[in-house]
Amino acid sequence: MSHSSNYDESRINWEKDVEKATRRFPERKEAFTTSSDLFIERLYTPNQTNESYIEEIGFPGQYPYTRGIQPTMYRSRYWTMRQYAGFGSAEETNKRFRYLLKQGQTGLSVAFDLPTQIGYDSDDPMAEGEVGKVGVAIDSLKDMEQLFDQIPLDQVSTSMTINAPASILLAMYIAVGEKQGVAPEKLTGTIQNDILKEYIARGTYIYPPKPSMRLITDIFAYCQENLPKFNTISISGYHIREAGSTAVQEVAFTIANGMAYVDAALEAGLEVDQFAPRLAFFFNAHNQFFEEAAKFRAARRMWAKIMKEHYQAENPKSWKLRFHTQTGGSTLTAQQPDNNIVRVTLQALAAVMGGTQSLHTNSRDEALALPTEDSARIALRTQQIIANESGVADTIDPLAGSYYVESLTDQIEKEANQYIERIKELGGAVQAVEDGYMQREIHKAAYDAQKRIESQEDIIVGLNEYQLEEEINEDLLRVDEELEKSQIEQTNNVRAARDQDRVNQSLQRLKQAASVSENVMPYIVDAVKVYATVGEIANVLRDEFGEYTGM
């Protein structure tokens, strides 16, 4: 009897067994789907994965990078454990950074407060009540010097979650490095610098899309010449997912945005293989373990094909999708916050099984407040236990060959490509953002997800099932209300001590460069070095570019 007939006979017998079993024990649902509404088969078999191994899966470190971008992955070194931190003053955040480094963290990740994110100084009326609340307040180079006090920038990689004023904070980082004696070419790290997702999902934009894209390509060009080891953008699906997108939408919209940045850089006269190797990505990790791992594998394969086939990049480094992952903030519950430790562990494991290059694990109490020191340590220990005790890092891409995971990888790629084709029809990601297309798709997905929770079709433990009558939340981190006053005082002291003529001259030169097509980065670097503030520099650009007020 042939292998095929054996398979068919065994399948028929199994289906008869299923029919008998489900008469007695009906399945829990009529239909099982992923969070992206992808249908989940009862069983996956080899007949459902018919792709060419070399062309579609291949070997790690080789095109199309489905199995990872490095030939040995975590057998050589673990992912970077980069815990996101920032609150209150630069001095307080510096203490948290040094604590986390002492506990074994291997990279820094800076959270900025809301005024800094939208280009306002702490004494601006727009900043009132928000200084230091959701991240660290940075007004001038003085704050940046305090933030990285006793942290050698030639030994630590730093990620900065900053977008609209990314050029200003990057300039400050360069200036701090120089003060430490670290040349720009030795600096390593990433700036998020992804403005399109701000229009789509987050809202911390300043300028209209076109001048914002110009600032991004100015950074690309400047770093190509001066910061060759620095990642010039982290194209973010994280916030798209936090806004309520599905896993498929997260991949599709992130990659579409990535293509828009490549297009903008090419239009600015850059060569694809000059800037593409420094592009990086930032994804979310949610609770559906297999869908998340498959999502990362699909995204890598899609980006490799796009860069090689569509943009005809020749450098293999241009084909590689390198990404940071953060566990899902929107999945955390204020109810029974200890449950969040379990959620974060599953999400972190999915990111590792999907081949992430760096990882942030959220803290148990982040649905309630900024994380305490104890909570941040547990979150870091979660990564360290996965790395050192689980064995999952001992072989490369251990889920490869799973009939289910390979099928999911294919499904996600197919569905995401359909979205990308639709965005192309609309004129690309920038036009799709201005038309509100992606925003509408995300809102619909978020609405559908909320309906499933309210109907208990989806169970969230502790939220809509298995509740406790009384919740006690102790030891939450509180930002001192006096922080705002002391931050304003320090900024005023900086203004009083600096050479105001030099500040005025540097801002005038920046204004002139912004009014023409000259790269503004060198002028921003000059301005921060003479202690011009974030707000002063951002206001010069506001005057030239205008402000974006949304649709």
Coordinates of C-alpha atoms in Angstrom, one line a residue:
M1 CA 0.0 0.0 0.0
S2 CA 1.4 3.4 -0.9
H3 CA 2.2 6.2 1.5
S4 CA -0.7 8.3 0.1
S5 CA -3.3 5.6 0.5
N6 CA -2.1 4.9 4.0
Y7 CA -2.5 8.6 4.8
D8 CA -6.0 8.7 3.3
E9 CA -7.2 5.6 5.1
S10 CA -5.8 6.9 8.4
R11 CA -7.4 10.3 7.9
I12 CA -10.8 8.7 7.2
N13 CA -10.6 6.6 10.3
W14 CA -9.6 9.5 12.4
E15 CA -12.5 11.6 11.1
K16 CA -14.9 8.8 12.1
D17 CA -13.4 8.8 15.6
V18 CA -13.9 12.6 15.7
E19 CA -17.5 12.2 14.7
K20 CA -18.1 9.7 17.5
A21 CA -16.2 11.8 20.1
T22 CA -17.9 15.1 19.3
R23 CA -21.4 13.5 19.7
R24 CA -20.5 12.7 23.3
F25 CA -18.2 15.7 23.9
P26 CA -19.0 18.6 21.7
E27 CA -16.1 21.0 20.9
R28 CA -15.9 24.2 22.9
K29 CA -16.7 26.4 19.9
E30 CA -18.4 26.0 16.5
A31 CA -15.3 27.6 14.9
F32 CA -11.8 28.4 16.3
T33 CA -10.0 31.4 15.0
T34 CA -6.8 33.4 15.9
S35 CA -7.0 37.0 17.0
S36 CA -6.7 38.0 13.3
D37 CA -9.8 35.9 12.6
L38 CA -7.7 33.3 10.8
F39 CA -9.5 29.9 10.8
I40 CA -7.8 27.3 12.9
E41 CA -8.1 23.7 11.6
R42 CA -8.9 20.9 14.0
L43 CA -5.6 19.2 12.9
Y44 CA -2.7 20.2 10.8
T45 CA -0.8 17.6 8.6
P46 CA 2.1 17.6 6.2
N47 CA -0.4 17.9 3.3
Q48 CA -1.2 21.5 4.4
T49 CA 2.4 22.7 4.0
N50 CA 3.4 22.2 0.4
E51 CA 6.0 25.1 0.1
S52 CA 9.5 24.7 -1.1
Y53 CA 11.8 24.4 2.0
I54 CA 14.7 26.4 0.5
E55 CA 12.6 29.1 -1.2
E56 CA 10.1 29.7 1.6
I57 CA 11.7 28.5 4.9
G58 CA 15.4 28.0 4.2
F59 CA 18.3 28.2 6.7
P60 CA 18.8 30.8 9.5
G61 CA 21.0 33.7 8.3
Q62 CA 20.0 33.0 4.7
Y63 CA 17.4 34.5 2.4
P64 CA 14.4 34.7 3.0
Y65 CA 15.3 34.7 6.7
T66 CA 12.1 32.9 7.8
R67 CA 14.1 31.1 10.4
G68 CA 16.1 34.1 11.7
I69 CA 18.6 36.6 10.5
Q70 CA 21.7 35.1 12.1
P71 CA 23.2 31.7 11.3
T72 CA 23.5 30.7 14.9
M73 CA 20.9 32.9 16.5
Y74 CA 20.8 32.5 20.3
R75 CA 23.4 29.7 20.4
S76 CA 26.1 32.5 20.1
R77 CA 24.5 35.2 22.2
Y78 CA 21.1 35.9 23.7
W79 CA 18.8 38.7 22.5
T80 CA 19.4 42.1 24.0
M81 CA 17.4 42.4 27.2
R82 CA 16.4 46.0 26.9
Q83 CA 14.0 47.1 29.6
Y84 CA 12.1 50.3 28.8
A85 CA 12.4 52.8 31.6
G86 CA 11.9 56.5 32.4
F87 CA 10.1 58.5 34.9
G88 CA 10.3 61.8 36.8
S89 CA 13.7 63.5 36.5
A90 CA 16.8 62.5 34.6
E91 CA 18.5 61.9 37.9
E92 CA 15.8 59.5 39.1
T93 CA 15.8 57.6 35.7
N94 CA 19.6 57.4 35.8
K95 CA 19.3 55.6 39.1
R96 CA 16.8 53.1 37.6
F97 CA 19.1 52.6 34.5
R98 CA 22.1 51.8 36.7
Y99 CA 20.0 49.5 38.9
L100 CA 18.8 47.5 35.8
L101 CA 22.3 47.3 34.4
K102 CA 23.5 46.0 37.7
Q103 CA 20.7 43.3 37.6
G104 CA 21.9 42.1 34.2
Q105 CA 20.1 44.2 31.7
T106 CA 22.2 44.4 28.5
G107 CA 20.8 47.5 26.8
L108 CA 19.0 50.8 27.7
S109 CA 15.6 51.9 26.5
V110 CA 14.4 55.4 27.3
A111 CA 10.8 56.4 27.9
F112 CA 10.3 60.2 27.6
D113 CA 7.5 62.2 29.2
L114 CA 4.6 63.5 27.0
P115 CA 5.8 67.1 26.8
T116 CA 9.2 65.9 25.5
Q117 CA 7.5 63.6 23.0
I118 CA 5.6 66.5 21.5
G119 CA 8.3 69.1 21.6
Y120 CA 7.4 71.2 24.7
D121 CA 9.7 72.3 27.5
S122 CA 8.6 71.6 31.1
D123 CA 7.7 75.3 31.7
D124 CA 5.4 75.5 28.6
P125 CA 1.7 75.9 29.6
M126 CA 1.0 72.8 27.4
A127 CA 3.2 70.7 29.7
E128 CA 1.4 71.5 32.9
G129 CA 0.5 68.4 34.9
E130 CA 2.4 66.0 32.6
V131 CA 6.0 66.6 33.5
G132 CA 7.8 63.3 34.2
K133 CA 4.6 61.4 34.4
V134 CA 4.9 58.7 31.7
G135 CA 8.6 59.0 31.1
V136 CA 11.6 61.2 31.9
A137 CA 11.5 65.0 31.3
I138 CA 14.3 66.2 28.9
D139 CA 14.4 69.9 28.3
S140 CA 18.1 70.5 27.5
L141 CA 21.5 68.9 27.1
K142 CA 21.9 69.3 30.9
D143 CA 19.1 66.7 31.4
M144 CA 20.6 64.4 28.9
E145 CA 24.0 64.6 30.7
Q146 CA 22.3 63.6 34.0
L147 CA 20.4 60.8 32.3
F148 CA 23.6 59.1 31.2
D149 CA 25.8 60.0 34.1
Q150 CA 28.3 57.2 34.8
I151 CA 26.9 55.2 31.9
P152 CA 29.6 54.8 29.2
L153 CA 28.0 55.2 25.8
D154 CA 30.7 53.3 24.0
Q155 CA 29.7 50.2 26.0
V156 CA 25.9 50.4 26.2
S157 CA 23.4 50.3 23.3
T158 CA 20.5 52.8 23.8
S159 CA 17.1 52.8 22.3
M160 CA 15.1 56.0 22.5
T161 CA 11.3 55.9 22.0
I162 CA 11.0 59.4 20.4
N163 CA 9.4 60.3 17.1
A164 CA 8.4 63.9 16.2
P165 CA 11.5 65.5 18.0
A166 CA 13.7 62.4 17.3
S167 CA 16.3 64.6 15.6
I168 CA 16.7 66.8 18.7
L169 CA 17.1 63.9 21.2
L170 CA 19.5 62.1 18.9
A171 CA 21.6 65.3 18.7
M172 CA 21.6 65.5 22.5
Y173 CA 22.8 61.9 22.6
I174 CA 25.6 62.7 20.2
A175 CA 26.6 65.7 22.3
V176 CA 26.7 63.6 25.5
G177 CA 28.8 61.0 23.8
E178 CA 31.3 63.7 22.7
K179 CA 31.4 65.0 26.3
Q180 CA 32.3 61.5 27.4
G181 CA 35.0 61.3 24.7
V182 CA 33.0 58.8 22.6
A183 CA 33.1 59.6 18.9
P184 CA 29.7 59.5 17.0
E185 CA 30.9 56.5 14.9
K186 CA 31.2 54.4 18.1
L187 CA 27.6 55.1 19.3
T188 CA 25.2 52.2 19.0
G189 CA 21.5 52.1 19.5
T190 CA 18.2 53.1 17.9
I191 CA 15.8 56.0 17.7
Q192 CA 12.2 55.1 17.0
N193 CA 11.7 58.0 14.6
D194 CA 8.6 56.5 13.1
I195 CA 6.1 59.3 12.5
L196 CA 3.6 57.5 10.3
K197 CA 2.4 55.3 13.2
E198 CA 1.9 58.5 15.2
Y199 CA -0.7 59.6 12.7
I200 CA -2.2 56.1 12.6
A201 CA -2.3 55.1 16.2
R202 CA -0.6 57.2 18.8
G203 CA -1.0 61.0 18.3
T204 CA 2.4 62.4 19.4
Y205 CA 3.0 64.2 16.2
I206 CA 4.1 67.8 15.7
Y207 CA 4.5 68.6 12.0
P208 CA 2.5 67.6 8.9
P209 CA 3.5 64.3 7.2
K210 CA 5.6 65.7 4.4
P211 CA 8.0 67.8 6.5
S212 CA 8.1 65.0 9.1
M213 CA 9.2 62.6 6.4
R214 CA 11.9 65.1 5.4
L215 CA 13.2 65.2 9.0
I216 CA 13.4 61.4 8.9
T217 CA 15.4 61.3 5.7
D218 CA 17.7 64.0 7.0
I219 CA 18.5 61.7 9.9
F220 CA 19.1 58.8 7.5
A221 CA 21.6 60.9 5.5
Y222 CA 23.3 62.3 8.6
C223 CA 23.8 59.0 10.3
Q224 CA 25.0 57.3 7.2
E225 CA 28.0 59.7 7.3
N226 CA 28.4 60.2 11.0
L227 CA 26.8 57.3 13.0
P228 CA 27.3 54.2 10.9
K229 CA 26.4 51.8 13.8
F230 CA 23.2 53.6 14.9
N231 CA 19.8 52.4 13.8
T232 CA 18.1 55.4 12.3
I233 CA 14.5 54.3 12.6
S234 CA 12.5 51.6 14.4
I235 CA 9.4 51.1 12.3
S236 CA 6.8 50.3 14.9
G237 CA 3.9 47.9 14.8
Y238 CA 3.8 48.0 18.5
H239 CA 1.6 51.0 18.8
I240 CA -0.5 49.9 15.9
R241 CA -1.3 46.7 17.9
E242 CA -1.8 48.7 21.1
A243 CA -4.5 50.7 19.3
G244 CA -6.4 47.5 18.6
S245 CA -5.1 46.1 15.4
T246 CA -5.0 42.4 14.7
A247 CA -1.6 40.5 14.3
V248 CA -2.1 40.6 10.5
Q249 CA -2.8 44.3 10.4
E250 CA 0.2 44.9 12.6
V251 CA 2.5 43.2 10.1
A252 CA 0.8 44.7 7.1
F253 CA 0.7 48.3 8.2
T254 CA 4.2 48.2 9.7
I255 CA 5.7 46.9 6.5
A256 CA 3.7 49.4 4.4
N257 CA 5.1 52.2 6.5
G258 CA 8.6 50.7 6.1
M259 CA 8.1 50.9 2.3
A260 CA 7.1 54.5 2.6
Y261 CA 10.3 55.4 4.5
V262 CA 12.3 53.5 1.8
D263 CA 10.5 55.4 -0.9
A264 CA 11.1 58.8 0.8
A265 CA 14.8 58.0 1.2
L266 CA 15.1 57.1 -2.4
E267 CA 13.3 60.3 -3.5
A268 CA 15.8 62.2 -1.3
G269 CA 18.6 60.8 -3.4
L270 CA 19.9 58.1 -1.1
E271 CA 20.9 54.7 -2.4
V272 CA 18.9 51.8 -1.0
D273 CA 21.9 49.8 0.2
Q274 CA 23.3 52.8 1.9
F275 CA 20.5 53.2 4.4
A276 CA 18.5 50.0 4.4
P277 CA 20.9 48.0 6.6
R278 CA 20.2 50.4 9.5
L279 CA 16.5 50.1 9.3
A280 CA 15.0 48.3 12.3
F281 CA 11.5 47.3 13.4
F282 CA 9.5 47.2 16.6
F283 CA 6.7 44.6 17.2
N284 CA 4.2 43.7 19.8
A285 CA 3.8 40.3 21.4
H286 CA 0.4 39.2 22.5
N287 CA -1.1 36.1 24.2
Q288 CA -1.9 33.9 21.2
F289 CA 1.5 32.1 21.3
F290 CA 1.6 30.3 18.0
E291 CA 0.1 33.2 16.0
E292 CA 2.7 35.6 17.5
A293 CA 5.7 33.4 16.7
A294 CA 4.3 32.8 13.2
K295 CA 3.8 36.6 12.8
F296 CA 7.5 37.3 13.3
R297 CA 8.5 34.6 10.9
A298 CA 6.1 35.9 8.2
A299 CA 7.3 39.5 8.7
R300 CA 10.9 38.5 8.1
R301 CA 10.1 36.7 5.0
M302 CA 7.9 39.4 3.6
W303 CA 10.5 42.2 4.2
A304 CA 13.3 40.1 2.6
K305 CA 11.2 39.6 -0.5
I306 CA 10.2 43.2 -0.7
M307 CA 13.7 44.6 -0.3
K308 CA 15.3 42.1 -2.8
E309 CA 12.6 41.8 -5.4
H310 CA 10.7 45.2 -5.3
Y311 CA 13.6 47.5 -4.3
Q312 CA 16.3 45.4 -5.9
A313 CA 18.6 45.9 -2.9
E314 CA 21.8 43.9 -3.4
N315 CA 23.4 43.9 0.0
P316 CA 22.0 40.9 2.1
K317 CA 22.0 43.2 5.1
S318 CA 19.3 45.3 3.4
W319 CA 17.1 42.2 3.2
K320 CA 17.2 41.5 6.9
L321 CA 14.3 42.5 9.1
R322 CA 15.9 43.2 12.5
F323 CA 13.4 43.8 15.3
H324 CA 12.8 44.6 18.9
T325 CA 9.8 43.2 20.7
Q326 CA 7.8 44.5 23.6
T327 CA 5.2 42.5 25.4
G328 CA 1.6 43.7 25.0
G329 CA 0.7 46.6 27.3
S330 CA -2.9 46.5 26.2
T331 CA -3.2 42.9 27.3
L332 CA -2.3 43.7 31.0
T333 CA -5.2 43.9 33.4
A334 CA -5.6 46.2 36.5
Q335 CA -7.5 43.3 38.0
Q336 CA -5.3 40.6 39.7
P337 CA -2.1 42.2 38.4
D338 CA 0.0 39.1 39.3
N339 CA -1.7 37.4 36.4
N340 CA 0.2 39.8 34.2
I341 CA 3.5 38.0 35.1
V342 CA 2.1 34.8 33.4
R343 CA 0.8 36.8 30.3
V344 CA 4.2 38.5 29.9
T345 CA 6.0 35.2 30.2
L346 CA 4.0 33.7 27.4
Q347 CA 4.4 36.8 25.2
A348 CA 8.2 36.9 25.8
L349 CA 8.5 33.2 25.0
A350 CA 6.6 33.8 21.7
A351 CA 9.0 36.6 20.8
V352 CA 12.1 34.4 21.5
M353 CA 10.6 31.5 19.5
G354 CA 9.9 34.0 16.7
G355 CA 13.6 35.2 16.7
T356 CA 13.6 38.7 18.1
Q357 CA 16.8 40.6 18.4
S358 CA 15.9 42.5 21.6
L359 CA 13.1 42.3 24.1
H360 CA 11.3 44.4 26.7
T361 CA 9.1 42.6 29.2
N362 CA 6.3 44.7 30.8
S363 CA 6.0 44.8 34.5
R364 CA 3.0 43.3 36.4
D365 CA 1.7 46.7 37.7
E366 CA 1.9 48.7 34.4
A367 CA -1.9 48.7 34.0
L368 CA -2.0 50.7 37.2
A369 CA 1.1 52.9 37.3
L370 CA 4.7 53.1 36.3
P371 CA 6.6 50.0 37.4
T372 CA 8.1 49.8 40.9
E373 CA 11.8 48.6 41.2
D374 CA 10.6 45.2 42.3
S375 CA 8.2 44.8 39.4
A376 CA 10.9 45.9 36.9
R377 CA 13.3 43.3 38.4
I378 CA 10.7 40.5 38.0
A379 CA 10.1 41.5 34.4
L380 CA 13.8 41.3 33.7
R381 CA 14.2 38.0 35.6
T382 CA 11.4 36.6 33.3
Q383 CA 13.7 37.1 30.3
Q384 CA 16.7 35.7 32.1
I385 CA 14.9 32.6 33.2
I386 CA 13.7 32.0 29.6
A387 CA 17.3 32.5 28.4
N388 CA 19.1 30.4 30.9
E389 CA 16.7 27.8 32.2
S390 CA 14.1 26.9 29.5
G391 CA 16.4 25.5 26.8
V392 CA 14.4 27.3 24.1
A393 CA 17.5 29.2 23.0
D394 CA 19.6 26.0 22.5
T395 CA 18.4 25.3 18.9
I396 CA 17.4 27.7 16.2
D397 CA 13.8 28.3 15.3
P398 CA 12.4 25.3 17.2
L399 CA 8.9 25.7 16.0
A400 CA 9.9 25.3 12.3
G401 CA 8.4 22.3 10.7
S402 CA 5.3 22.5 12.9
Y403 CA 2.4 21.9 10.5
Y404 CA 0.4 24.5 12.4
V405 CA 3.1 27.1 12.7
E406 CA 4.2 26.9 9.0
S407 CA 0.5 27.1 7.9
L408 CA 0.0 30.1 10.1
T409 CA 3.1 31.8 8.8
D410 CA 1.8 31.3 5.2
Q411 CA -1.7 32.6 6.2
I412 CA -0.4 35.7 7.9
E413 CA 1.9 36.5 4.9
K414 CA -1.0 36.0 2.5
E415 CA -3.4 38.2 4.4
A416 CA -0.9 40.9 5.2
N417 CA 0.1 41.1 1.5
Q418 CA -3.5 41.7 0.6
Y419 CA -3.5 44.7 2.9
I420 CA -0.3 46.0 1.4
E421 CA -1.7 45.7 -2.1
R422 CA -4.7 47.7 -1.0
I423 CA -2.5 50.4 0.5
K424 CA -0.5 50.5 -2.8
E425 CA -3.8 51.1 -4.7
L426 CA -4.5 54.0 -2.4
G427 CA -1.2 55.6 -3.3
G428 CA 1.1 54.3 -0.5
A429 CA 1.2 54.5 3.3
V430 CA 1.4 58.3 3.5
Q431 CA -1.8 58.7 1.4
A432 CA -3.5 55.8 3.3
V433 CA -2.8 57.6 6.5
E434 CA -4.1 60.9 5.3
D435 CA -7.2 59.1 4.0
G436 CA -7.7 57.4 7.4
Y437 CA -7.8 54.0 5.8
M438 CA -5.5 52.2 8.3
Q439 CA -7.1 54.0 11.3
R440 CA -10.6 52.8 10.2
E441 CA -9.4 49.2 9.8
I442 CA -7.8 49.3 13.3
H443 CA -10.9 50.8 14.9
K444 CA -13.1 48.1 13.4
A445 CA -10.7 45.4 14.7
A446 CA -10.6 46.9 18.2
Y447 CA -14.4 47.2 18.2
D448 CA -14.8 43.5 17.2
A449 CA -12.3 42.5 19.9
Q450 CA -14.2 44.4 22.6
K451 CA -17.5 42.8 21.6
R452 CA -15.9 39.4 22.0
I453 CA -14.7 40.3 25.5
E454 CA -18.1 41.7 26.5
S455 CA -20.0 38.6 25.2
Q456 CA -17.4 36.4 26.9
E457 CA -16.6 34.7 23.6
D458 CA -13.0 35.6 24.6
I459 CA -12.1 35.0 28.2
I460 CA -9.7 37.4 30.0
V461 CA -8.9 35.8 33.3
G462 CA -9.7 38.1 36.2
L463 CA -11.5 40.7 33.9
N464 CA -14.6 39.0 32.5
E465 CA -14.2 35.6 34.3
Y466 CA -12.6 34.3 37.5
Q467 CA -13.0 37.7 39.1
L468 CA -12.2 38.5 42.8
E469 CA -14.7 40.5 44.8
E470 CA -12.0 42.8 46.3
E471 CA -8.8 44.0 44.7
I472 CA -6.0 45.4 46.8
N473 CA -3.2 47.2 45.0
E474 CA -0.3 48.2 47.1
D475 CA 3.2 49.6 46.6
L476 CA 2.5 51.5 43.3
L477 CA 5.1 53.9 42.1
R478 CA 4.0 57.6 42.4
V479 CA 5.8 60.4 40.7
D480 CA 6.5 63.3 43.2
E481 CA 4.3 66.3 42.4
E482 CA 7.2 68.5 43.3
L483 CA 9.1 67.2 40.3
E484 CA 7.5 69.6 37.9
K485 CA 8.6 72.6 39.9
S486 CA 12.2 71.4 40.3
Q487 CA 12.4 70.5 36.6
I488 CA 11.2 74.0 35.6
E489 CA 13.7 75.6 38.0
Q490 CA 16.6 73.6 36.5
T491 CA 15.6 74.5 32.9
N492 CA 15.4 78.2 33.9
N493 CA 18.9 77.9 35.5
V494 CA 20.2 76.5 32.2
R495 CA 18.8 79.4 30.3
A496 CA 20.3 81.9 32.7
A497 CA 23.8 80.3 32.5
R498 CA 24.1 79.8 28.8
D499 CA 25.4 82.2 26.1
Q500 CA 22.1 83.5 24.7
D501 CA 23.8 85.1 21.7
R502 CA 25.2 81.7 20.6
V503 CA 21.8 80.1 21.2
N504 CA 20.0 82.8 19.1
Q505 CA 22.6 82.4 16.3
S506 CA 22.3 78.6 16.2
L507 CA 18.5 78.8 16.1
Q508 CA 18.7 81.3 13.2
R509 CA 21.0 79.1 11.3
L510 CA 18.6 76.2 11.8
K511 CA 15.7 78.3 10.6
Q512 CA 17.5 79.1 7.5
A513 CA 18.4 75.5 6.8
A514 CA 14.8 74.4 7.4
S515 CA 13.5 77.0 5.0
V516 CA 15.5 75.4 2.1
S517 CA 16.4 71.8 1.3
E518 CA 19.5 71.7 3.4
N519 CA 19.9 68.8 5.9
V520 CA 18.9 70.2 9.3
M521 CA 20.7 67.7 11.5
P522 CA 24.1 69.5 11.8
Y523 CA 22.3 72.7 12.9
I524 CA 20.3 70.8 15.5
V525 CA 23.5 69.3 16.9
D526 CA 25.1 72.8 17.1
A527 CA 22.0 74.1 18.8
V528 CA 21.8 71.5 21.5
K529 CA 25.5 71.9 22.3
V530 CA 24.9 75.5 23.3
Y531 CA 22.0 74.4 25.4
A532 CA 19.1 75.4 23.2
T533 CA 16.1 73.5 24.6
V534 CA 13.8 70.9 23.0
G535 CA 11.0 73.4 22.9
E536 CA 13.0 76.2 21.4
I537 CA 14.3 74.0 18.6
A538 CA 10.9 72.4 18.0
N539 CA 9.3 75.8 17.8
V540 CA 11.8 76.9 15.1
L541 CA 10.6 74.0 13.0
R542 CA 7.0 74.6 13.9
D543 CA 7.3 78.1 12.5
E544 CA 8.8 76.7 9.2
F545 CA 6.7 73.5 8.8
G546 CA 3.5 74.3 10.6
E547 CA 1.7 72.0 13.0
Y548 CA -0.5 69.0 12.1
T549 CA -3.9 69.1 13.7
G550 CA -5.2 65.8 12.4
M551 CA -8.0 65.0 10.0

